[in-house]
mmCIF file of C-alpha atoms in Angstrom:
data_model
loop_
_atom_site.group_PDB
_atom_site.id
_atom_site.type_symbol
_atom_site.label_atom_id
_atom_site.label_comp_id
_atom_site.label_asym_id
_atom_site.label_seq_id
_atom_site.Cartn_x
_atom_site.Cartn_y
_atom_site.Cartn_z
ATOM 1 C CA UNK A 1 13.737 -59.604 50.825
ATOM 2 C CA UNK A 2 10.776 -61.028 48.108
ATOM 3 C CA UNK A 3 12.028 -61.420 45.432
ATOM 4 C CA UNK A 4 10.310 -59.799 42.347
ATOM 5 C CA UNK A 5 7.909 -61.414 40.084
ATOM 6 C CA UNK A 6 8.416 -62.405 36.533
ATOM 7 C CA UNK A 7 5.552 -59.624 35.421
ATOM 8 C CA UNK A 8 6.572 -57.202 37.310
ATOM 9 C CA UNK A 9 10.204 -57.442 36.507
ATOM 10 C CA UNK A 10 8.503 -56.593 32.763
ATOM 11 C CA UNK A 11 6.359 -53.719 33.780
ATOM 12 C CA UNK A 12 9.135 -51.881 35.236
ATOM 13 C CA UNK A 13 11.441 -52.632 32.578
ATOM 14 C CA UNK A 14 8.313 -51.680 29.780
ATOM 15 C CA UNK A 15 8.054 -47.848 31.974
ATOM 16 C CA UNK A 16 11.744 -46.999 31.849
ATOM 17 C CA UNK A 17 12.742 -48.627 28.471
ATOM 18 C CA UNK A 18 8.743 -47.758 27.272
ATOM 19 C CA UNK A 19 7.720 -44.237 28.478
ATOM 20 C CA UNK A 20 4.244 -43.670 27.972
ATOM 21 C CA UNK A 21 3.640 -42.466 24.085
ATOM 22 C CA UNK A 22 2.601 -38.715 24.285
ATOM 23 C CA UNK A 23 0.293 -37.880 21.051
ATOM 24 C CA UNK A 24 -1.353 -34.748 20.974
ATOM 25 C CA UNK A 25 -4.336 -36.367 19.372
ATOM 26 C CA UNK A 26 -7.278 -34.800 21.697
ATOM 27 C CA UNK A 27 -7.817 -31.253 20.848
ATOM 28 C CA UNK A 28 -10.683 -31.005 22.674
ATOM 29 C CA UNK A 29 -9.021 -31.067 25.614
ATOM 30 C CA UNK A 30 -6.286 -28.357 26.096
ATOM 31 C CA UNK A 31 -4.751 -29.605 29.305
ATOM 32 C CA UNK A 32 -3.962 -32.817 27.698
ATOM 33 C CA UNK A 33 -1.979 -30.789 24.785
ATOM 34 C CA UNK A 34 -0.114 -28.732 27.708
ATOM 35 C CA UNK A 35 0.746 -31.935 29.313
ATOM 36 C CA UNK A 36 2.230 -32.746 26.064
ATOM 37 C CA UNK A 37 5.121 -29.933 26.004
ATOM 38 C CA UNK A 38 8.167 -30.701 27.215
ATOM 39 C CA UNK A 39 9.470 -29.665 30.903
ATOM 40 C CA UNK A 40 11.210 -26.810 29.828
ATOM 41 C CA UNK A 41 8.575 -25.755 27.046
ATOM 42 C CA UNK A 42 6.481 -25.415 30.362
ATOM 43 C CA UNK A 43 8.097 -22.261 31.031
ATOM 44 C CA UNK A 44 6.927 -21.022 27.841
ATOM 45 C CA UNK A 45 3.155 -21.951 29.270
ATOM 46 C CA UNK A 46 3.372 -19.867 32.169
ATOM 47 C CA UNK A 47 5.300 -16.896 30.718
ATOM 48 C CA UNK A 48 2.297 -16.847 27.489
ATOM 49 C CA UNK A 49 -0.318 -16.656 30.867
ATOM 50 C CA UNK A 50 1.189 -14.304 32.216
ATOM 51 C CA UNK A 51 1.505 -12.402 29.267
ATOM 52 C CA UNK A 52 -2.043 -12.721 27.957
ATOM 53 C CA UNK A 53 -3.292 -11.485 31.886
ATOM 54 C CA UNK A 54 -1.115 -9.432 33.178
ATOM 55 C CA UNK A 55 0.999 -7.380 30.962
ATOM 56 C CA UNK A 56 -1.061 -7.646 27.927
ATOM 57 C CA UNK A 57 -4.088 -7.583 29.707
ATOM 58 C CA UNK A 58 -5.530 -4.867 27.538
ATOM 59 C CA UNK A 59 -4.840 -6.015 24.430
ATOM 60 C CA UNK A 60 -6.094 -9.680 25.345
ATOM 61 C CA UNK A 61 -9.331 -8.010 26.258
ATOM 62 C CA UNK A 62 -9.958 -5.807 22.670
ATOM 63 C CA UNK A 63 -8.763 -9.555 21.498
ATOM 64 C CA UNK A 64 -11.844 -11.324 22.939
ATOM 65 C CA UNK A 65 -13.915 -8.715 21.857
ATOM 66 C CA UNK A 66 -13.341 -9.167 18.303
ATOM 67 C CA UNK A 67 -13.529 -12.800 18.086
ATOM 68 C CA UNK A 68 -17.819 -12.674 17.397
ATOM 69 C CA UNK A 69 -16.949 -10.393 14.791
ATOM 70 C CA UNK A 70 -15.207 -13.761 12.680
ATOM 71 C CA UNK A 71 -15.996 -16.334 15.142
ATOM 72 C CA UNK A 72 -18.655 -17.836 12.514
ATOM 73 C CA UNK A 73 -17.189 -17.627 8.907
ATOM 74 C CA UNK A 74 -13.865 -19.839 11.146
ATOM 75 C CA UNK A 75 -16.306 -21.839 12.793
ATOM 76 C CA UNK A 76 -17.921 -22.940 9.519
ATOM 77 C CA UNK A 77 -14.598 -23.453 7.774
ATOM 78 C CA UNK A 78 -12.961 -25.948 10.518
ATOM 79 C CA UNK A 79 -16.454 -27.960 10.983
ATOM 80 C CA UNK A 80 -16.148 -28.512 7.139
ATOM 81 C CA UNK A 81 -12.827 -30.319 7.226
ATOM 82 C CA UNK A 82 -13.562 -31.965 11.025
ATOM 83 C CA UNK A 83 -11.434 -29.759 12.901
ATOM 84 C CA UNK A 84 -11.523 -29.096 16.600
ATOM 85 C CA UNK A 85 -13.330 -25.876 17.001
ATOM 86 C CA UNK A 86 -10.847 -23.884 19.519
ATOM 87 C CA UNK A 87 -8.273 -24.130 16.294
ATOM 88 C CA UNK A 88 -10.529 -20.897 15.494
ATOM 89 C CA UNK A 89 -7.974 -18.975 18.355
ATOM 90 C CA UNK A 90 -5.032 -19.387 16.421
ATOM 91 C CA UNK A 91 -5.923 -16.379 14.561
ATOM 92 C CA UNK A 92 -5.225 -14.823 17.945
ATOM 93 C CA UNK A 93 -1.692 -15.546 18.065
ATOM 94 C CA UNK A 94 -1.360 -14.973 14.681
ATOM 95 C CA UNK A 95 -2.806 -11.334 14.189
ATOM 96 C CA UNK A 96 -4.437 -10.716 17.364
ATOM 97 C CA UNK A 97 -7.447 -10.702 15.067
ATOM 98 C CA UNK A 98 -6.795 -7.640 12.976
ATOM 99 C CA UNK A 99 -7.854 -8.189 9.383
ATOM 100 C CA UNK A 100 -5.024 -5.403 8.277
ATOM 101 C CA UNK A 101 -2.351 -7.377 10.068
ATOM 102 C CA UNK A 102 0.441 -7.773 7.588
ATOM 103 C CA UNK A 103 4.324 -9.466 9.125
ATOM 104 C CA UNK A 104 7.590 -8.736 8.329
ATOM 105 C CA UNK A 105 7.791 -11.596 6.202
ATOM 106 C CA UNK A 106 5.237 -10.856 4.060
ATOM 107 C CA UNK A 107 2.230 -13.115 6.195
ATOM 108 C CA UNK A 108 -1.423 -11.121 5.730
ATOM 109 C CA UNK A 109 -4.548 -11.405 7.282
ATOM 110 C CA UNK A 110 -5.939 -13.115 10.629
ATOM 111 C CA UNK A 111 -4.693 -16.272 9.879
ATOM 112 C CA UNK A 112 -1.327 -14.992 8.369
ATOM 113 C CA UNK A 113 -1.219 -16.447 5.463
ATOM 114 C CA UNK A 114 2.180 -15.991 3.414
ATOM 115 C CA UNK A 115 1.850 -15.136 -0.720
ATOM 116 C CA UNK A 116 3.121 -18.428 -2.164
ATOM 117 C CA UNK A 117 0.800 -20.858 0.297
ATOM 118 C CA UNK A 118 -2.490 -18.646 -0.861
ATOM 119 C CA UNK A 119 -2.093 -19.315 -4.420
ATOM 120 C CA UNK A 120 -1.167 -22.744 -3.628
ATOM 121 C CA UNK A 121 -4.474 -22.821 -1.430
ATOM 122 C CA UNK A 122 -6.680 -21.676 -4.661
ATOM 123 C CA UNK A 123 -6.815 -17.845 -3.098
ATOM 124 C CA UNK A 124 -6.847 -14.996 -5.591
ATOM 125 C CA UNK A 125 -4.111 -12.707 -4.643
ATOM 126 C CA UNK A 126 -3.255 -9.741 -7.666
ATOM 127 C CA UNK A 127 -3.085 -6.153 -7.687
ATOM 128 C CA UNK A 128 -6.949 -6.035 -7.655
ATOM 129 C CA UNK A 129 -8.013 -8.461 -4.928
ATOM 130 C CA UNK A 130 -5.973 -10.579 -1.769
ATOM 131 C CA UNK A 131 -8.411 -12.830 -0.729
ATOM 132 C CA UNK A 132 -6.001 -13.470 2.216
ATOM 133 C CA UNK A 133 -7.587 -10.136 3.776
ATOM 134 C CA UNK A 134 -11.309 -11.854 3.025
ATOM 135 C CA UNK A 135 -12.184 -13.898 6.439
ATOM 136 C CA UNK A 136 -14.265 -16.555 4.681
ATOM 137 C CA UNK A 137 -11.866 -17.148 2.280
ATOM 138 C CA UNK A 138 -9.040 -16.825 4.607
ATOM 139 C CA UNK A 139 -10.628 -19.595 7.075
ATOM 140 C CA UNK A 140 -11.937 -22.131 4.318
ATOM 141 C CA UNK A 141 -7.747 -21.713 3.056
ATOM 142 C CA UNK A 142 -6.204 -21.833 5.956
ATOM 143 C CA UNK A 143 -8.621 -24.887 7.384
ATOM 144 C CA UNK A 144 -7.310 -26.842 4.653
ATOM 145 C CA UNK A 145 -3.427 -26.233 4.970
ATOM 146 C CA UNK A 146 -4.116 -27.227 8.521
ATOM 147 C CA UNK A 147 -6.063 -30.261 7.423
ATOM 148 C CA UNK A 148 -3.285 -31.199 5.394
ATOM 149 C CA UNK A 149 -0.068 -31.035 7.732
ATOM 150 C CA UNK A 150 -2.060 -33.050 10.552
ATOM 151 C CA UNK A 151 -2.435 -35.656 7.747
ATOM 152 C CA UNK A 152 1.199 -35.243 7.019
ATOM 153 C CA UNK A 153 2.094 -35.581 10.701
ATOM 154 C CA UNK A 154 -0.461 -38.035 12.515
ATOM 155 C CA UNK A 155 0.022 -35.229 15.706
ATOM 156 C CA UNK A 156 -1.698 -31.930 16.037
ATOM 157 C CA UNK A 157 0.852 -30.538 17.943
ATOM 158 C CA UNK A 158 3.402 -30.889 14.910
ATOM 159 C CA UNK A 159 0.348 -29.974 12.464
ATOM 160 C CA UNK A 160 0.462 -26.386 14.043
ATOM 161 C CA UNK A 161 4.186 -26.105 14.735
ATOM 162 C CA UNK A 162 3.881 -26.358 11.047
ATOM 163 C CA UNK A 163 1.455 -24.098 10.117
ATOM 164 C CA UNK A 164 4.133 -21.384 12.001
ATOM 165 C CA UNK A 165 7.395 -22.358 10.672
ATOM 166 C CA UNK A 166 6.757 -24.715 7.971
ATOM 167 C CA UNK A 167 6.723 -28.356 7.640
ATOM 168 C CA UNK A 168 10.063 -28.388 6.365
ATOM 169 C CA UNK A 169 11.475 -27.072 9.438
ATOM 170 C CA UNK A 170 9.331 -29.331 11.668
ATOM 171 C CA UNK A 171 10.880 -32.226 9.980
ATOM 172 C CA UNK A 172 14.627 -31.243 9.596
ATOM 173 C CA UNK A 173 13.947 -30.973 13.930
ATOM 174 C CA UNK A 174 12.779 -34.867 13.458
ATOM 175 C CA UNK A 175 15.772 -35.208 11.833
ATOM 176 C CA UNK A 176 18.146 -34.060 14.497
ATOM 177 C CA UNK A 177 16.316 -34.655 17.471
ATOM 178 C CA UNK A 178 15.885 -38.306 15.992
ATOM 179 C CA UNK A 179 12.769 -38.310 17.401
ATOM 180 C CA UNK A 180 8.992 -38.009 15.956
ATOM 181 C CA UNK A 181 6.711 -35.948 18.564
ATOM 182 C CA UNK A 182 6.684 -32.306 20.095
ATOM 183 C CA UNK A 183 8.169 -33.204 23.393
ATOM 184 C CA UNK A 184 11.040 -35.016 21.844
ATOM 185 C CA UNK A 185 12.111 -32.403 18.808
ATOM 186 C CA UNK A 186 10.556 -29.168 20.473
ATOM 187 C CA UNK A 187 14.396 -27.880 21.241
ATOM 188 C CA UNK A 188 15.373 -28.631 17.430
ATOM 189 C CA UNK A 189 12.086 -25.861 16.092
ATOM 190 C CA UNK A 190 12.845 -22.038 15.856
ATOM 191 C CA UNK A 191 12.486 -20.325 19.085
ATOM 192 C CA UNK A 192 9.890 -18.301 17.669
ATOM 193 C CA UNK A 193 7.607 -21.723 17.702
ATOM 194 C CA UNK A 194 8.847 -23.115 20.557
ATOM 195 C CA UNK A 195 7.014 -19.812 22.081
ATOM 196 C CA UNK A 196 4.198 -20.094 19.600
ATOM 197 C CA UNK A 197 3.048 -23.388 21.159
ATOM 198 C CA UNK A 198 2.591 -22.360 24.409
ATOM 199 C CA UNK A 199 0.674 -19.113 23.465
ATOM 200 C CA UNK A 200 -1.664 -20.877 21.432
ATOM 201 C CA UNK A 201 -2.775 -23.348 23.983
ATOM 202 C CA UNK A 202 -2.750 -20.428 26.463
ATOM 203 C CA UNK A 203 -5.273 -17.750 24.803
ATOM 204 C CA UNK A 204 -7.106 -20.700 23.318
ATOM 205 C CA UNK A 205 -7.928 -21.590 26.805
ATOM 206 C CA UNK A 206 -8.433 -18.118 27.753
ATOM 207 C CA UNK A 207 -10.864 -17.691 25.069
ATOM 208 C CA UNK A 208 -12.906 -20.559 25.944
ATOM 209 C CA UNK A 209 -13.873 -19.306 29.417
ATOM 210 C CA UNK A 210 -12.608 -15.475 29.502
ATOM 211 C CA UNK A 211 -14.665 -14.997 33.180
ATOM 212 C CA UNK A 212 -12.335 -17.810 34.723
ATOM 213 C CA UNK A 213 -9.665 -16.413 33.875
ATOM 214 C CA UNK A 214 -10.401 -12.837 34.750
ATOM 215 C CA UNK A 215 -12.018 -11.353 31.893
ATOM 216 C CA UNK A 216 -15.659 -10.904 32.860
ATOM 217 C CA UNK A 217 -17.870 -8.449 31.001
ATOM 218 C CA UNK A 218 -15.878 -8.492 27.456
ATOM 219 C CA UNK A 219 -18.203 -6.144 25.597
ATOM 220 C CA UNK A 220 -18.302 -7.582 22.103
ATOM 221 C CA UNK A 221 -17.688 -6.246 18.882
ATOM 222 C CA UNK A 222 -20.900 -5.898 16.995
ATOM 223 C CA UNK A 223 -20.657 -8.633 13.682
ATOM 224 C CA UNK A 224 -21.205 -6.749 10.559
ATOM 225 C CA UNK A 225 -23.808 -6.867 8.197
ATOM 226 C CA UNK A 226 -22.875 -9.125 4.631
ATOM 227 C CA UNK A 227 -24.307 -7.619 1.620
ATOM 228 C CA UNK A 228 -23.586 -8.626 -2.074
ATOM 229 C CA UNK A 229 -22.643 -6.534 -5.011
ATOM 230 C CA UNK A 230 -23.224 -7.835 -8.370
ATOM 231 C CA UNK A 231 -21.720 -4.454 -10.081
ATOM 232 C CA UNK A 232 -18.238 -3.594 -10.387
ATOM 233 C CA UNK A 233 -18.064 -0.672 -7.836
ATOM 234 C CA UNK A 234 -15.936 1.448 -4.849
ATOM 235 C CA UNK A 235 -15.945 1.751 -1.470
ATOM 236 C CA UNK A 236 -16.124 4.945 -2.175
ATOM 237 C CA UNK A 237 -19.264 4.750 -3.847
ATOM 238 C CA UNK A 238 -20.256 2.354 -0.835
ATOM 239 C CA UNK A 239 -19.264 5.290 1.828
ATOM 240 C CA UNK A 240 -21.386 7.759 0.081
ATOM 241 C CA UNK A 241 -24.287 5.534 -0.392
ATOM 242 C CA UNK A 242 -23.919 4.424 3.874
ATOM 243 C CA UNK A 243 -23.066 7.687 4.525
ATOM 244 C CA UNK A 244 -20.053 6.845 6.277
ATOM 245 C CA UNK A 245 -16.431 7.203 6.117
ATOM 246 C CA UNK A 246 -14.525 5.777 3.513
ATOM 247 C CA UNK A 247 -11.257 4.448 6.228
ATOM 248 C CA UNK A 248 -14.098 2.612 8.098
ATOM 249 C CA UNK A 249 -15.229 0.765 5.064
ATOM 250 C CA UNK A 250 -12.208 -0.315 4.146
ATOM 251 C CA UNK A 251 -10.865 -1.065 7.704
ATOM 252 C CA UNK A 252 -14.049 -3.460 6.930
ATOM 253 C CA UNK A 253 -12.919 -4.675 3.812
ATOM 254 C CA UNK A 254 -9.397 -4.769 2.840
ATOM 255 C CA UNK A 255 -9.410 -7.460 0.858
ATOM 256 C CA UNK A 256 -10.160 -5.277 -2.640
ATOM 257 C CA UNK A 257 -6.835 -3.471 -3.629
ATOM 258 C CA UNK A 258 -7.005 0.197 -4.403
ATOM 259 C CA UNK A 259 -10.404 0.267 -2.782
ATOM 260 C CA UNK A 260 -12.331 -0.944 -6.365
ATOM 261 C CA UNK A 261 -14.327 -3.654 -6.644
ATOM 262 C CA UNK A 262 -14.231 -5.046 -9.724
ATOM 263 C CA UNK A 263 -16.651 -7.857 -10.918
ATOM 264 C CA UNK A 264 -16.651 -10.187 -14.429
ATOM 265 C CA UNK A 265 -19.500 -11.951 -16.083
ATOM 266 C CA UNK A 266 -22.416 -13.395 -13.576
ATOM 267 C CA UNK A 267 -19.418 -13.119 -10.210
ATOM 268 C CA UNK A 268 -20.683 -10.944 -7.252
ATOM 269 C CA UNK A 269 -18.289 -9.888 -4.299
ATOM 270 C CA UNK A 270 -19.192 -10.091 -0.457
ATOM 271 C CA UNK A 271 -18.773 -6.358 1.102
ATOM 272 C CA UNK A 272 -18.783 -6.230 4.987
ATOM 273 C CA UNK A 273 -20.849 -2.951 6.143
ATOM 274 C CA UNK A 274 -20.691 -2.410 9.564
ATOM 275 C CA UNK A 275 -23.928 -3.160 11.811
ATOM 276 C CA UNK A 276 -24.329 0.385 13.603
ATOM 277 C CA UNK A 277 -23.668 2.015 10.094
ATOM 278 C CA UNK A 278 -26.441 0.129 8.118
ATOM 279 C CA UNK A 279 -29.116 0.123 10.830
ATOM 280 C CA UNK A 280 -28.342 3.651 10.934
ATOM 281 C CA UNK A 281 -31.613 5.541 10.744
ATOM 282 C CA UNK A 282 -30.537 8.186 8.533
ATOM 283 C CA UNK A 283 -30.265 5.329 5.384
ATOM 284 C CA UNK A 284 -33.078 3.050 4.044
ATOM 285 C CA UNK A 285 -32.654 -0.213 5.239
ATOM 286 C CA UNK A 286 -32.745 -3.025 2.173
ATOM 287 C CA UNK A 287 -35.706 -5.008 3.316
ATOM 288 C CA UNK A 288 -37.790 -2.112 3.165
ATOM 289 C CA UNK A 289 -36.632 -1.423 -0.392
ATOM 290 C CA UNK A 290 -37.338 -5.057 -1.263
ATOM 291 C CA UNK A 291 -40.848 -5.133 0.265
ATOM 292 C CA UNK A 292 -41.693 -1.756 -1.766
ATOM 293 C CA UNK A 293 -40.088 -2.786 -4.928
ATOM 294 C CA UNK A 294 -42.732 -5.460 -4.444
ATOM 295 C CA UNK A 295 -45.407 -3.238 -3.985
ATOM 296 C CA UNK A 296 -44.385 -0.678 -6.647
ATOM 297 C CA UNK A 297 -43.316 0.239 -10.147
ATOM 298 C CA UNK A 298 -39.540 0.091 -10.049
ATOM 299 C CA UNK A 299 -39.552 3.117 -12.115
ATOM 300 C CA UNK A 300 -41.822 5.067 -9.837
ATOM 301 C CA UNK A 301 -40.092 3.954 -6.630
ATOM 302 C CA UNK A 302 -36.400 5.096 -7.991
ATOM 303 C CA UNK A 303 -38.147 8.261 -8.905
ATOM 304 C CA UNK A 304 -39.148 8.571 -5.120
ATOM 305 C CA UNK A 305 -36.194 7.518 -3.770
ATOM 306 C CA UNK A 306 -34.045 9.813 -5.563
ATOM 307 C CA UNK A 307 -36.175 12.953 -5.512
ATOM 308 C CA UNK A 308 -38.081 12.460 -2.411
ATOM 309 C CA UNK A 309 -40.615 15.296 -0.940
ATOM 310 C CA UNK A 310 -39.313 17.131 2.161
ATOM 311 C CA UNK A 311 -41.641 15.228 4.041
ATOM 312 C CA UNK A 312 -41.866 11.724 2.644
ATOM 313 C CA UNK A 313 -41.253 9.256 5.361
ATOM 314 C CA UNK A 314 -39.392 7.397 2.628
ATOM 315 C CA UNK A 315 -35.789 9.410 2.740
ATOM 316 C CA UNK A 316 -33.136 10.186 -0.082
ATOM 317 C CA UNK A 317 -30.966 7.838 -1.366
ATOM 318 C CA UNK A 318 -27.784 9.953 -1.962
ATOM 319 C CA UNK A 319 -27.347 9.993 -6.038
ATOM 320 C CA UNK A 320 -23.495 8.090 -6.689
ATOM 321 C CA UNK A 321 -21.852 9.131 -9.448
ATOM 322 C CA UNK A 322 -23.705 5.956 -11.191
ATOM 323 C CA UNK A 323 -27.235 6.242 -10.155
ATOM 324 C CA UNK A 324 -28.313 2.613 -12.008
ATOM 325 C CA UNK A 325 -25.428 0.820 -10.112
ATOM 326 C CA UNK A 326 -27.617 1.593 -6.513
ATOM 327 C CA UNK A 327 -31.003 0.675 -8.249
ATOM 328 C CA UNK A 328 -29.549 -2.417 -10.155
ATOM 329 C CA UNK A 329 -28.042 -3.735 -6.783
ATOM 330 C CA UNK A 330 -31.005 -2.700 -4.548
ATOM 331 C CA UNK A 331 -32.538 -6.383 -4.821
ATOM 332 C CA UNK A 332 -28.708 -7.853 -4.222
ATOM 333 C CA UNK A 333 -28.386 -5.867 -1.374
ATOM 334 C CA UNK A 334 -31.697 -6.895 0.160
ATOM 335 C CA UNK A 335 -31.168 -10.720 -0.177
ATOM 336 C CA UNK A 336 -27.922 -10.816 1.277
ATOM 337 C CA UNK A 337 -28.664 -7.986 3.716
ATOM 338 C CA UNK A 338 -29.995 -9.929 6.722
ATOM 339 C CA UNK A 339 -27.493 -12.758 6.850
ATOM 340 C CA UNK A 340 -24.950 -11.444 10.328
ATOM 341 C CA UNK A 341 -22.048 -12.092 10.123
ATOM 342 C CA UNK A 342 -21.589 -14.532 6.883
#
């Protein structure tokens, strides 16, 4: 028998002693990150695909359908601090995209962000306002914390193990595993992140091609309409003026506590109407306001407005308890009006 060479005596030495150094560092590519879990966090893959097409079919497909709803305001937060776009599908693991979703442990919003980490983040939470509930906000907050624990970690993988059970956690697992990446400390996390991994990766790459994966035809939720108030108000008010219901408005915006927007000084507040409500033909769109406040008196035009003829094309704005808060905000609402979703 041959006897061995010198170099390749050390290459096979280098592959057992050496394994190949697995760092989640491409998050572009989802497969790579997969190939990155651990043999028996595998299982964890295939039971999170199973889940998200089979038994939760359903509820993965009202999922996808929500996602152009946010899809921008996220976008626009994790392109600011270089972050792989897909991150955006977190939120699905997190809340399954409901703005209302609120955890056991006290985590709120779509990206499930806990009381102590907002306020540490620079977001307003009080009795008045949780800007954890407010999906630009929420993103721009939670894009940051996420920026931050990948520079902590050098390893996306750990950056987002941390975002769901802390970093402290992910490092006391370093600790014991006496290791440094996923694969090697995965059994040392909470079980609740060793699944959170694998369902993350999973509807992520779901999300990015629904039709391969089964989910052809997703009929999308229509993005709602941004206007800005520059007067302390309701959504009260806000439901009479859009002649809507007041639960819809505020299953629209749930940031404002007790349903009262209150503003200070010069500050104006982002309201959310939704688009088949404010196209609705029965209300005055803004941008014809704007183009006859133009063309008008203002005095004459709020006269016409509010006390219209029976047959004036022109139809009644319904009087609010305030009737100078609509005509004050009438220009506000018109230059925020056309900007879709945020």
């Amino acid at each position: 028998m041959r006897s061995l060479s010198p170099w390749v005596m050390v290459w096979l030495c280098c592959t057992v002693i050496c394994p190949p150094v697995l760092r989640s560092d491409c998050m572009s590519d989802l497969s790579y990150l997969m190939d990155c879990l651990s043999t028996k966090d595998q299982v964890y893959l295939h039971r999170a695909y199973d889940r998200y097409t089979e038994s939760g079919r359903k509820e993965t497909r009202k999922m996808l359908a929500r996602i152009p709803v946010y899809a921008s305001q996220m976008e626009r937060a994790l392109q600011e601090r270089q972050i792989p776009d897909w991150v955006k599908y977190l939120t699905l693991a997190e809340s399954r995209l409901q703005a209302q979703a609120v955890s056991p442990a006290g985590a709120v919003g779509i990206w499930q962000i806990m009381p102590a980490t907002g306020r540490s983040l620079g977001l307003r939470i009080n009795e008045q306002i949780d800007e954890r509930l407010h999906t630009g906000n929420a993103s721009q907050a939670a894009a940051l914390y996420i920026k931050k624990l990948h520079h902590q970690f050098g390893d996306w993988l750990l950056a987002l193990a941390a975002y769901n059970c802390g970093a402290g956690n992910v490092r006391k697992a370093q600790r014991r595993a006496k290791g440094y990446f996923y694969h090697e400390i995965s059994h040392y996390l909470p079980r609740q992140t060793r699944r959170y991994i694998p369902r993350v990766l999973t509807i992520a790459m779901i999300a990015q091609e629904p039709e391969a994966h089964g989910f052809a035809n997703v009929r999308s939720v229509a993005r709602p309409v941004v206007v800005t108030a520059s007067q302390s108000t309701s959504l009260e008010e806000l439901a009479d003026y859009f002649s809507c219901s007041l639960s819809l408005l505020n299953q629209f915006n749930p940031t404002f506590n007790h349903k009262r927007i209150l503003l200070e000084g010069q500050s104006t507040a982002e309201l959310y109407i939704p688009a088949s409500v404010f196209h609705h033909s029965i209300r005055i769109h803004p941008m014809r306001i704007g183009m006859a406040l133009q063309e008008q008196d203002p005095i004459d035009l709020k006269q016409q407005l509010l006390h219209p003829r029976r047959n004036n094309q022109v139809m009644a704005l319904r009087q609010s308890k305030d009737d100078s808060f609509w005509y004050n905000n009438l220009l506000a609402f018109t230059s925020a009006a056309v900007n879709l979703g945020g």
